[in-house]
Short mmCIF file of C-alpha atoms in Angstrom, two decimals:
data_model
loop_
_atom_site.label_atom_id
_atom_site.label_comp_id
_atom_site.label_asym_id
_atom_site.label_seq_id
_atom_site.Cartn_x
_atom_site.Cartn_y
_atom_site.Cartn_z
CA UNK A 1 57.77 23.63 -7.20
CA UNK A 2 54.69 25.63 -6.20
CA UNK A 3 53.87 29.27 -6.91
CA UNK A 4 51.68 31.37 -4.60
CA UNK A 5 49.55 33.40 -7.02
CA UNK A 6 46.76 35.62 -5.76
CA UNK A 7 46.10 37.35 -9.06
CA UNK A 8 47.71 40.67 -8.14
CA UNK A 9 50.31 42.19 -10.42
CA UNK A 10 53.29 40.92 -8.43
CA UNK A 11 52.22 37.27 -8.37
CA UNK A 12 51.00 37.28 -11.97
CA UNK A 13 54.38 38.67 -13.05
CA UNK A 14 56.04 35.83 -11.11
CA UNK A 15 53.72 33.37 -12.85
CA UNK A 16 54.77 34.60 -16.30
CA UNK A 17 58.46 34.78 -15.39
CA UNK A 18 58.38 31.29 -13.88
CA UNK A 19 56.91 29.90 -17.08
CA UNK A 20 59.70 31.44 -19.19
CA UNK A 21 62.35 30.26 -16.72
CA UNK A 22 60.97 26.71 -16.62
CA UNK A 23 60.76 26.46 -20.42
CA UNK A 24 64.34 27.71 -20.81
CA UNK A 25 66.12 25.96 -17.96
CA UNK A 26 63.90 23.09 -16.71
CA UNK A 27 61.39 22.09 -19.39
CA UNK A 28 60.36 18.97 -17.48
CA UNK A 29 59.84 20.68 -14.12
CA UNK A 30 56.42 20.17 -12.54
CA UNK A 31 55.07 23.56 -11.48
CA UNK A 32 51.84 23.97 -9.49
CA UNK A 33 49.99 27.23 -8.93
CA UNK A 34 48.29 27.75 -5.55
CA UNK A 35 45.63 30.35 -4.86
CA UNK A 36 44.10 30.79 -1.42
CA UNK A 37 40.50 31.97 -1.33
CA UNK A 38 40.14 33.67 2.04
CA UNK A 39 36.40 34.16 1.45
CA UNK A 40 36.55 37.49 3.25
CA UNK A 41 34.90 39.53 0.48
CA UNK A 42 32.58 39.07 -2.48
CA UNK A 43 34.26 38.06 -5.70
CA UNK A 44 37.24 36.24 -4.16
CA UNK A 45 36.20 32.85 -5.59
CA UNK A 46 35.79 34.35 -9.06
CA UNK A 47 39.26 35.90 -8.82
CA UNK A 48 40.71 32.48 -7.94
CA UNK A 49 38.99 31.02 -11.01
CA UNK A 50 40.57 33.76 -13.14
CA UNK A 51 44.01 32.79 -11.85
CA UNK A 52 43.21 29.18 -12.71
CA UNK A 53 42.50 30.22 -16.31
CA UNK A 54 45.77 32.16 -16.57
CA UNK A 55 47.71 29.23 -15.11
CA UNK A 56 46.08 26.72 -17.48
CA UNK A 57 46.91 28.93 -20.47
CA UNK A 58 50.57 28.68 -19.48
CA UNK A 59 50.42 24.92 -18.98
CA UNK A 60 50.46 24.96 -15.16
CA UNK A 61 48.19 22.96 -12.87
CA UNK A 62 46.15 25.18 -10.57
CA UNK A 63 44.85 24.40 -7.09
CA UNK A 64 42.48 26.58 -5.08
CA UNK A 65 42.82 26.32 -1.30
CA UNK A 66 39.94 27.45 0.89
CA UNK A 67 40.38 29.07 4.29
CA UNK A 68 37.66 27.83 6.60
CA UNK A 69 37.85 30.63 9.16
CA UNK A 70 34.38 30.25 10.71
CA UNK A 71 33.01 33.67 11.58
CA UNK A 72 34.74 36.58 9.86
CA UNK A 73 37.64 37.81 12.05
CA UNK A 74 36.97 41.23 13.55
CA UNK A 75 40.56 42.16 14.42
CA UNK A 76 43.97 41.45 12.98
CA UNK A 77 42.41 40.23 9.73
CA UNK A 78 45.50 40.61 7.56
CA UNK A 79 47.81 38.89 10.07
CA UNK A 80 45.42 35.97 10.56
CA UNK A 81 44.88 35.64 6.81
CA UNK A 82 48.64 35.58 6.25
CA UNK A 83 49.20 32.76 8.75
CA UNK A 84 46.28 30.79 7.31
CA UNK A 85 47.57 31.32 3.77
CA UNK A 86 51.05 30.04 4.54
CA UNK A 87 49.70 27.13 6.59
CA UNK A 88 47.42 26.03 3.75
CA UNK A 89 50.07 26.34 1.05
CA UNK A 90 52.91 24.67 2.96
CA UNK A 91 50.61 21.86 4.10
CA UNK A 92 49.73 21.32 0.43
CA UNK A 93 53.43 21.34 -0.52
CA UNK A 94 54.32 18.72 2.09
CA UNK A 95 51.41 16.46 1.17
CA UNK A 96 52.13 16.66 -2.58
CA UNK A 97 55.92 16.58 -2.39
CA UNK A 98 56.46 20.09 -3.77
CA UNK A 99 60.02 20.89 -2.75
CA UNK A 100 59.73 24.66 -2.56
CA UNK A 101 57.12 27.44 -2.42
CA UNK A 102 57.72 30.72 -4.27
CA UNK A 103 56.01 33.97 -3.27
CA UNK A 104 56.04 37.27 -5.14
CA UNK A 105 57.14 39.76 -2.48
CA UNK A 106 58.83 42.79 -4.03
CA UNK A 107 61.20 45.55 -2.98
CA UNK A 108 58.13 47.69 -2.27
CA UNK A 109 56.77 45.06 0.13
CA UNK A 110 60.17 44.99 1.82
CA UNK A 111 60.23 48.77 2.23
CA UNK A 112 56.72 48.84 3.68
CA UNK A 113 57.60 46.09 6.16
CA UNK A 114 60.76 47.86 7.35
CA UNK A 115 58.93 51.20 7.61
CA UNK A 116 56.30 49.65 9.87
CA UNK A 117 58.87 47.94 12.06
CA UNK A 118 60.99 51.06 12.43
CA UNK A 119 58.12 52.56 14.41
CA UNK A 120 58.38 49.73 16.95
CA UNK A 121 61.93 48.42 17.16
CA UNK A 122 65.56 48.76 16.16
CA UNK A 123 66.49 45.07 16.41
CA UNK A 124 68.31 43.63 13.37
CA UNK A 125 65.94 40.64 13.29
CA UNK A 126 62.93 42.91 12.82
CA UNK A 127 64.59 45.36 10.45
CA UNK A 128 65.77 42.51 8.23
CA UNK A 129 62.15 42.49 7.13
CA UNK A 130 61.22 39.86 4.57
CA UNK A 131 63.86 37.21 3.96
CA UNK A 132 64.66 36.14 0.41
CA UNK A 133 64.93 32.56 1.68
CA UNK A 134 62.85 31.39 4.61
CA UNK A 135 61.10 28.33 5.96
CA UNK A 136 57.49 27.74 6.96
CA UNK A 137 56.59 24.47 8.67
CA UNK A 138 59.68 22.80 7.18
CA UNK A 139 58.90 23.95 3.62
CA UNK A 140 61.49 26.24 1.95
CA UNK A 141 59.95 29.57 0.90
CA UNK A 142 61.76 31.61 -1.76
CA UNK A 143 61.07 35.23 -2.81
CA UNK A 144 62.77 35.69 -6.19
CA UNK A 145 61.30 39.16 -6.84
CA UNK A 146 62.42 40.76 -3.59
CA UNK A 147 64.81 43.07 -5.46
CA UNK A 148 62.23 44.14 -8.07
CA UNK A 149 60.02 47.24 -8.00
CA UNK A 150 56.28 46.72 -8.34
CA UNK A 151 55.91 49.27 -11.11
CA UNK A 152 58.64 47.59 -13.16
CA UNK A 153 56.74 44.30 -12.90
CA UNK A 154 53.56 46.03 -14.04
CA UNK A 155 55.38 47.49 -17.02
CA UNK A 156 56.51 43.95 -17.85
CA UNK A 157 52.90 42.71 -17.74
CA UNK A 158 51.65 45.62 -19.83
CA UNK A 159 54.22 44.75 -22.45
CA UNK A 160 52.81 41.21 -22.58
CA UNK A 161 49.21 42.38 -22.66
CA UNK A 162 48.69 40.43 -19.42
CA UNK A 163 45.96 41.63 -17.07
CA UNK A 164 45.98 41.33 -13.30
CA UNK A 165 43.51 41.73 -10.45
CA UNK A 166 43.38 44.79 -8.19
CA UNK A 167 42.59 43.82 -4.60
CA UNK A 168 40.31 46.53 -3.11
CA UNK A 169 41.81 45.90 0.33
CA UNK A 170 45.03 47.48 -0.99
CA UNK A 171 43.19 50.82 -0.91
CA UNK A 172 41.65 50.39 2.56
CA UNK A 173 43.44 52.83 4.87
CA UNK A 174 42.20 50.97 7.94
CA UNK A 175 45.21 48.72 7.36
CA UNK A 176 48.61 49.97 8.47
CA UNK A 177 50.39 48.64 5.40
CA UNK A 178 48.10 50.59 3.09
CA UNK A 179 48.77 53.81 5.01
CA UNK A 180 52.52 53.19 4.86
CA UNK A 181 52.31 52.41 1.14
CA UNK A 182 50.59 55.73 0.48
CA UNK A 183 53.16 57.55 2.60
CA UNK A 184 56.08 55.99 0.75
CA UNK A 185 54.53 56.77 -2.64
CA UNK A 186 54.63 60.47 -1.82
CA UNK A 187 58.31 60.54 -0.82
CA UNK A 188 61.37 60.69 -3.09
CA UNK A 189 64.58 62.68 -2.81
CA UNK A 190 67.58 61.35 -4.70
CA UNK A 191 67.60 57.64 -3.99
CA UNK A 192 63.93 56.71 -3.37
CA UNK A 193 63.11 56.04 0.27
CA UNK A 194 61.84 52.56 -0.61
CA UNK A 195 65.26 51.60 -1.92
CA UNK A 196 66.98 52.98 1.17
CA UNK A 197 64.64 50.98 3.40
CA UNK A 198 65.35 47.84 1.37
CA UNK A 199 69.07 48.50 1.77
CA UNK A 200 68.55 48.78 5.54
CA UNK A 201 66.81 45.38 5.48
CA UNK A 202 69.73 43.85 3.60
CA UNK A 203 72.27 45.31 6.05
CA UNK A 204 70.20 44.10 9.01
CA UNK A 205 69.95 40.61 7.52
CA UNK A 206 73.73 40.58 7.10
CA UNK A 207 74.13 41.53 10.78
CA UNK A 208 71.75 38.73 11.81
CA UNK A 209 73.70 36.18 9.76
CA UNK A 210 77.02 37.32 11.23
CA UNK A 211 75.69 37.21 14.78
CA UNK A 212 74.14 33.80 14.19
CA UNK A 213 77.45 32.46 12.92
CA UNK A 214 79.29 33.88 15.93
CA UNK A 215 76.70 32.42 18.30
CA UNK A 216 77.00 28.95 16.76
CA UNK A 217 80.79 29.08 17.05
CA UNK A 218 80.55 30.14 20.71
CA UNK A 219 78.06 27.40 21.52
CA UNK A 220 80.25 24.79 19.82
CA UNK A 221 83.17 25.87 22.01
CA UNK A 222 81.53 26.44 25.38
CA UNK A 223 78.18 24.62 25.62
CA UNK A 224 78.15 21.24 27.40
CA UNK A 225 75.06 19.06 27.01
CA UNK A 226 73.93 16.17 29.17
CA UNK A 227 71.73 13.29 28.03
CA UNK A 228 69.42 14.07 30.93
CA UNK A 229 68.19 17.09 28.97
CA UNK A 230 70.24 19.85 30.58
CA UNK A 231 73.04 22.05 29.23
CA UNK A 232 75.66 24.24 30.91
CA UNK A 233 78.07 26.98 29.92
CA UNK A 234 80.77 28.83 31.91
CA UNK A 235 79.95 32.34 33.04
CA UNK A 236 83.25 34.24 32.38
CA UNK A 237 83.33 33.77 28.56
CA UNK A 238 79.62 34.59 28.42
CA UNK A 239 80.16 37.81 30.37
CA UNK A 240 82.83 38.86 27.85
CA UNK A 241 80.31 38.90 24.98
CA UNK A 242 78.30 41.85 23.69
CA UNK A 243 74.68 42.00 24.82
CA UNK A 244 73.26 41.22 21.32
CA UNK A 245 75.41 38.09 21.11
CA UNK A 246 74.44 37.03 24.64
CA UNK A 247 70.78 37.41 23.67
CA UNK A 248 71.21 35.38 20.49
CA UNK A 249 72.98 32.55 22.33
CA UNK A 250 70.31 32.43 25.02
CA UNK A 251 67.59 32.56 22.37
CA UNK A 252 69.01 29.46 20.69
CA UNK A 253 69.31 27.62 24.01
CA UNK A 254 65.84 28.62 25.26
CA UNK A 255 64.18 27.63 21.99
CA UNK A 256 65.65 24.13 22.15
CA UNK A 257 65.52 23.41 25.86
CA UNK A 258 62.12 25.08 26.26
CA UNK A 259 60.44 22.54 24.01
CA UNK A 260 60.29 24.81 20.95
CA UNK A 261 57.61 27.13 22.27
CA UNK A 262 57.05 30.64 20.90
CA UNK A 263 60.27 32.65 20.65
CA UNK A 264 60.81 35.00 23.62
CA UNK A 265 60.48 38.74 23.03
CA UNK A 266 63.78 40.66 22.67
CA UNK A 267 63.21 42.52 25.93
CA UNK A 268 62.68 39.22 27.77
CA UNK A 269 65.96 37.89 26.38
CA UNK A 270 67.71 41.13 27.32
CA UNK A 271 66.58 40.77 30.94
CA UNK A 272 67.64 37.13 31.03
CA UNK A 273 71.05 37.99 29.57
CA UNK A 274 71.50 40.69 32.19
CA UNK A 275 70.60 38.27 34.96
CA UNK A 276 72.99 35.61 33.64
CA UNK A 277 75.87 38.04 33.13
CA UNK A 278 75.61 39.76 36.51
CA UNK A 279 76.48 36.55 38.36
CA UNK A 280 74.46 37.35 41.45
CA UNK A 281 70.90 37.81 42.71
CA UNK A 282 68.17 35.24 42.21
CA UNK A 283 69.39 31.73 41.52
CA UNK A 284 66.83 30.79 38.86
CA UNK A 285 64.85 32.37 36.02
CA UNK A 286 62.21 30.95 33.67
CA UNK A 287 61.54 31.93 30.07
CA UNK A 288 59.98 30.34 27.02
CA UNK A 289 59.30 26.99 28.65
CA UNK A 290 62.84 26.68 30.03
CA UNK A 291 64.39 27.25 33.44
CA UNK A 292 67.92 28.57 33.93
CA UNK A 293 70.00 28.46 37.10
CA UNK A 294 73.48 29.22 38.45
CA UNK A 295 76.06 26.97 40.03
CA UNK A 296 79.82 27.38 40.55
CA UNK A 297 80.45 30.07 37.96
CA UNK A 298 78.25 28.47 35.32
CA UNK A 299 74.70 28.73 33.96
CA UNK A 300 72.58 25.62 33.38
CA UNK A 301 69.35 25.45 31.37
CA UNK A 302 66.72 22.73 31.18
CA UNK A 303 63.00 22.31 30.51
CA UNK A 304 60.47 23.87 32.85
CA UNK A 305 58.52 20.78 33.91
CA UNK A 306 55.35 22.70 34.66
CA UNK A 307 55.13 23.83 31.02
CA UNK A 308 55.15 20.30 29.60
CA UNK A 309 51.63 19.32 28.41
CA UNK A 310 49.93 17.38 31.19
CA UNK A 311 48.19 14.88 28.90
CA UNK A 312 50.22 11.67 28.41
CA UNK A 313 51.64 10.84 24.96
CA UNK A 314 51.19 7.42 23.38
CA UNK A 315 53.89 5.68 21.35
CA UNK A 316 52.47 5.07 17.84
CA UNK A 317 52.60 1.84 15.83
CA UNK A 318 56.08 2.65 14.47
CA UNK A 319 57.44 2.33 18.03
CA UNK A 320 59.08 5.76 18.05
CA UNK A 321 57.98 9.17 19.30
CA UNK A 322 59.76 12.52 19.64
CA UNK A 323 58.48 13.52 23.04
CA UNK A 324 58.29 17.20 24.00
CA UNK A 325 60.50 17.95 20.97
CA UNK A 326 63.50 16.91 23.12
CA UNK A 327 63.63 13.13 23.62
CA UNK A 328 63.36 10.36 21.05
CA UNK A 329 61.59 7.49 22.78
CA UNK A 330 61.61 3.96 21.36
CA UNK A 331 59.17 1.68 23.10
CA UNK A 332 56.38 -0.83 22.49
CA UNK A 333 53.43 0.79 20.61
CA UNK A 334 50.81 1.99 23.05
CA UNK A 335 53.35 2.84 25.75
CA UNK A 336 52.53 5.94 27.78
CA UNK A 337 55.04 8.79 28.15
CA UNK A 338 54.76 11.46 30.85
CA UNK A 339 57.05 13.92 32.61
CA UNK A 340 58.62 12.44 35.74
CA UNK A 341 57.63 15.43 37.89
CA UNK A 342 57.92 13.98 41.41
CA UNK A 343 58.63 10.38 40.43
CA UNK A 344 62.20 9.10 40.88
CA UNK A 345 64.34 8.62 37.79
CA UNK A 346 67.83 7.17 37.60
CA UNK A 347 70.18 9.59 35.85
CA UNK A 348 73.98 9.54 36.03
CA UNK A 349 75.96 12.53 37.22
CA UNK A 350 74.91 15.65 39.05
CA UNK A 351 71.64 16.60 37.39
CA UNK A 352 69.53 19.56 38.61
CA UNK A 353 66.24 18.53 40.12
CA UNK A 354 64.44 20.58 37.43
CA UNK A 355 65.93 18.34 34.72
CA UNK A 356 64.87 15.24 36.65
CA UNK A 357 61.31 16.55 36.89
CA UNK A 358 61.24 17.21 33.13
CA UNK A 359 62.67 13.80 32.15
CA UNK A 360 60.29 11.34 30.44
CA UNK A 361 58.90 8.32 32.24
CA UNK A 362 57.70 5.50 29.98
CA UNK A 363 55.01 3.01 31.06
CA UNK A 364 54.96 0.05 28.64
CA UNK A 365 52.12 -2.45 28.25
CA UNK A 366 52.04 -5.41 30.69
CA UNK A 367 54.42 -8.23 29.87
CA UNK A 368 56.99 -6.10 28.03
CA UNK A 369 60.46 -6.97 29.32
CA UNK A 370 62.74 -4.80 27.18
CA UNK A 371 63.32 -1.34 28.56
CA UNK A 372 62.31 1.71 26.59
CA UNK A 373 65.14 3.57 24.86
CA UNK A 374 65.28 7.30 25.64
CA UNK A 375 67.69 9.50 23.69
CA UNK A 376 67.98 13.24 24.24
CA UNK A 377 68.17 15.34 21.06
CA UNK A 378 70.95 17.87 21.77
CA UNK A 379 71.03 21.42 20.46
CA UNK A 380 74.41 20.89 18.81
CA UNK A 381 73.52 17.57 17.22
CA UNK A 382 75.06 14.16 17.81
#
């Protein structure tokens, strides 16, 4: 288990609580403390060393991770630092076998996140805010303090005589989160606004889970997948769904059949759902690395061949490669894999030309007699 500890009050409270929890429930558990030095301001390295001292006093191993960002970013600093921080910590977890990463997000962080997103969107995915359980680069990320107020955690630390570090960037009103934090601090009528915003996040997360479950059930019933890398679903049952559910189903399909590229924006999915449900007009649409088309009262989706990286892929020494995040190819090491594009491929059944163009072609080294094995990885599993 790894703890993300910056030295602020929230993460230091998590550090102390984790130590008590480990001693009581899992005395043999190996706990590592990770601090990322973003090197964006003077004193950050010294703060990381202070965290290391606190961690050592509690019997935890400490590791400082350095963000090598080149020149200081001039825009979107907090967003870039966040991505770098999670990348560094989850990479460390995977390399060292740490099964889970804990972060110290609080109810106040949740409220600030929802407040910012309310100004931009009303989608349940966005208003769900910070998830208590998430995943970053295949590493589980847990937020055990998401229901706790920051001031309550500080009271806990004061009672222990435990200091923490105040990050000066938390007072810099150039950052939207700081402005929102100040705004929320000045509001309270009955139930504090922060708690109402956190409740909205919880309700939105519940809606997302319910819609996701309904989408999976629909896909299991109606989606047909072909080993050529194309899927199809009938139009009438799709048209009977609500727009949010149509969007969620298409989002799942596009993510898989588009090669796992960046998730489409909600408005893009809304337009695609409208096109699919209307049953007329243009015969094809592209989105997120996938192409969708109509035929005989159904919608098919496959990979957009032109979005597949042009550079060939080489089969490594193990003899296996997941190509384009869609096909598992087993072939002699050193074999070259490319998209068929205009080259002929032999595929059974009636397969759209777009799927044929996006199918892998394997060129093995001279003298290899055995054919390469190509297995499509379906959305719904084997």
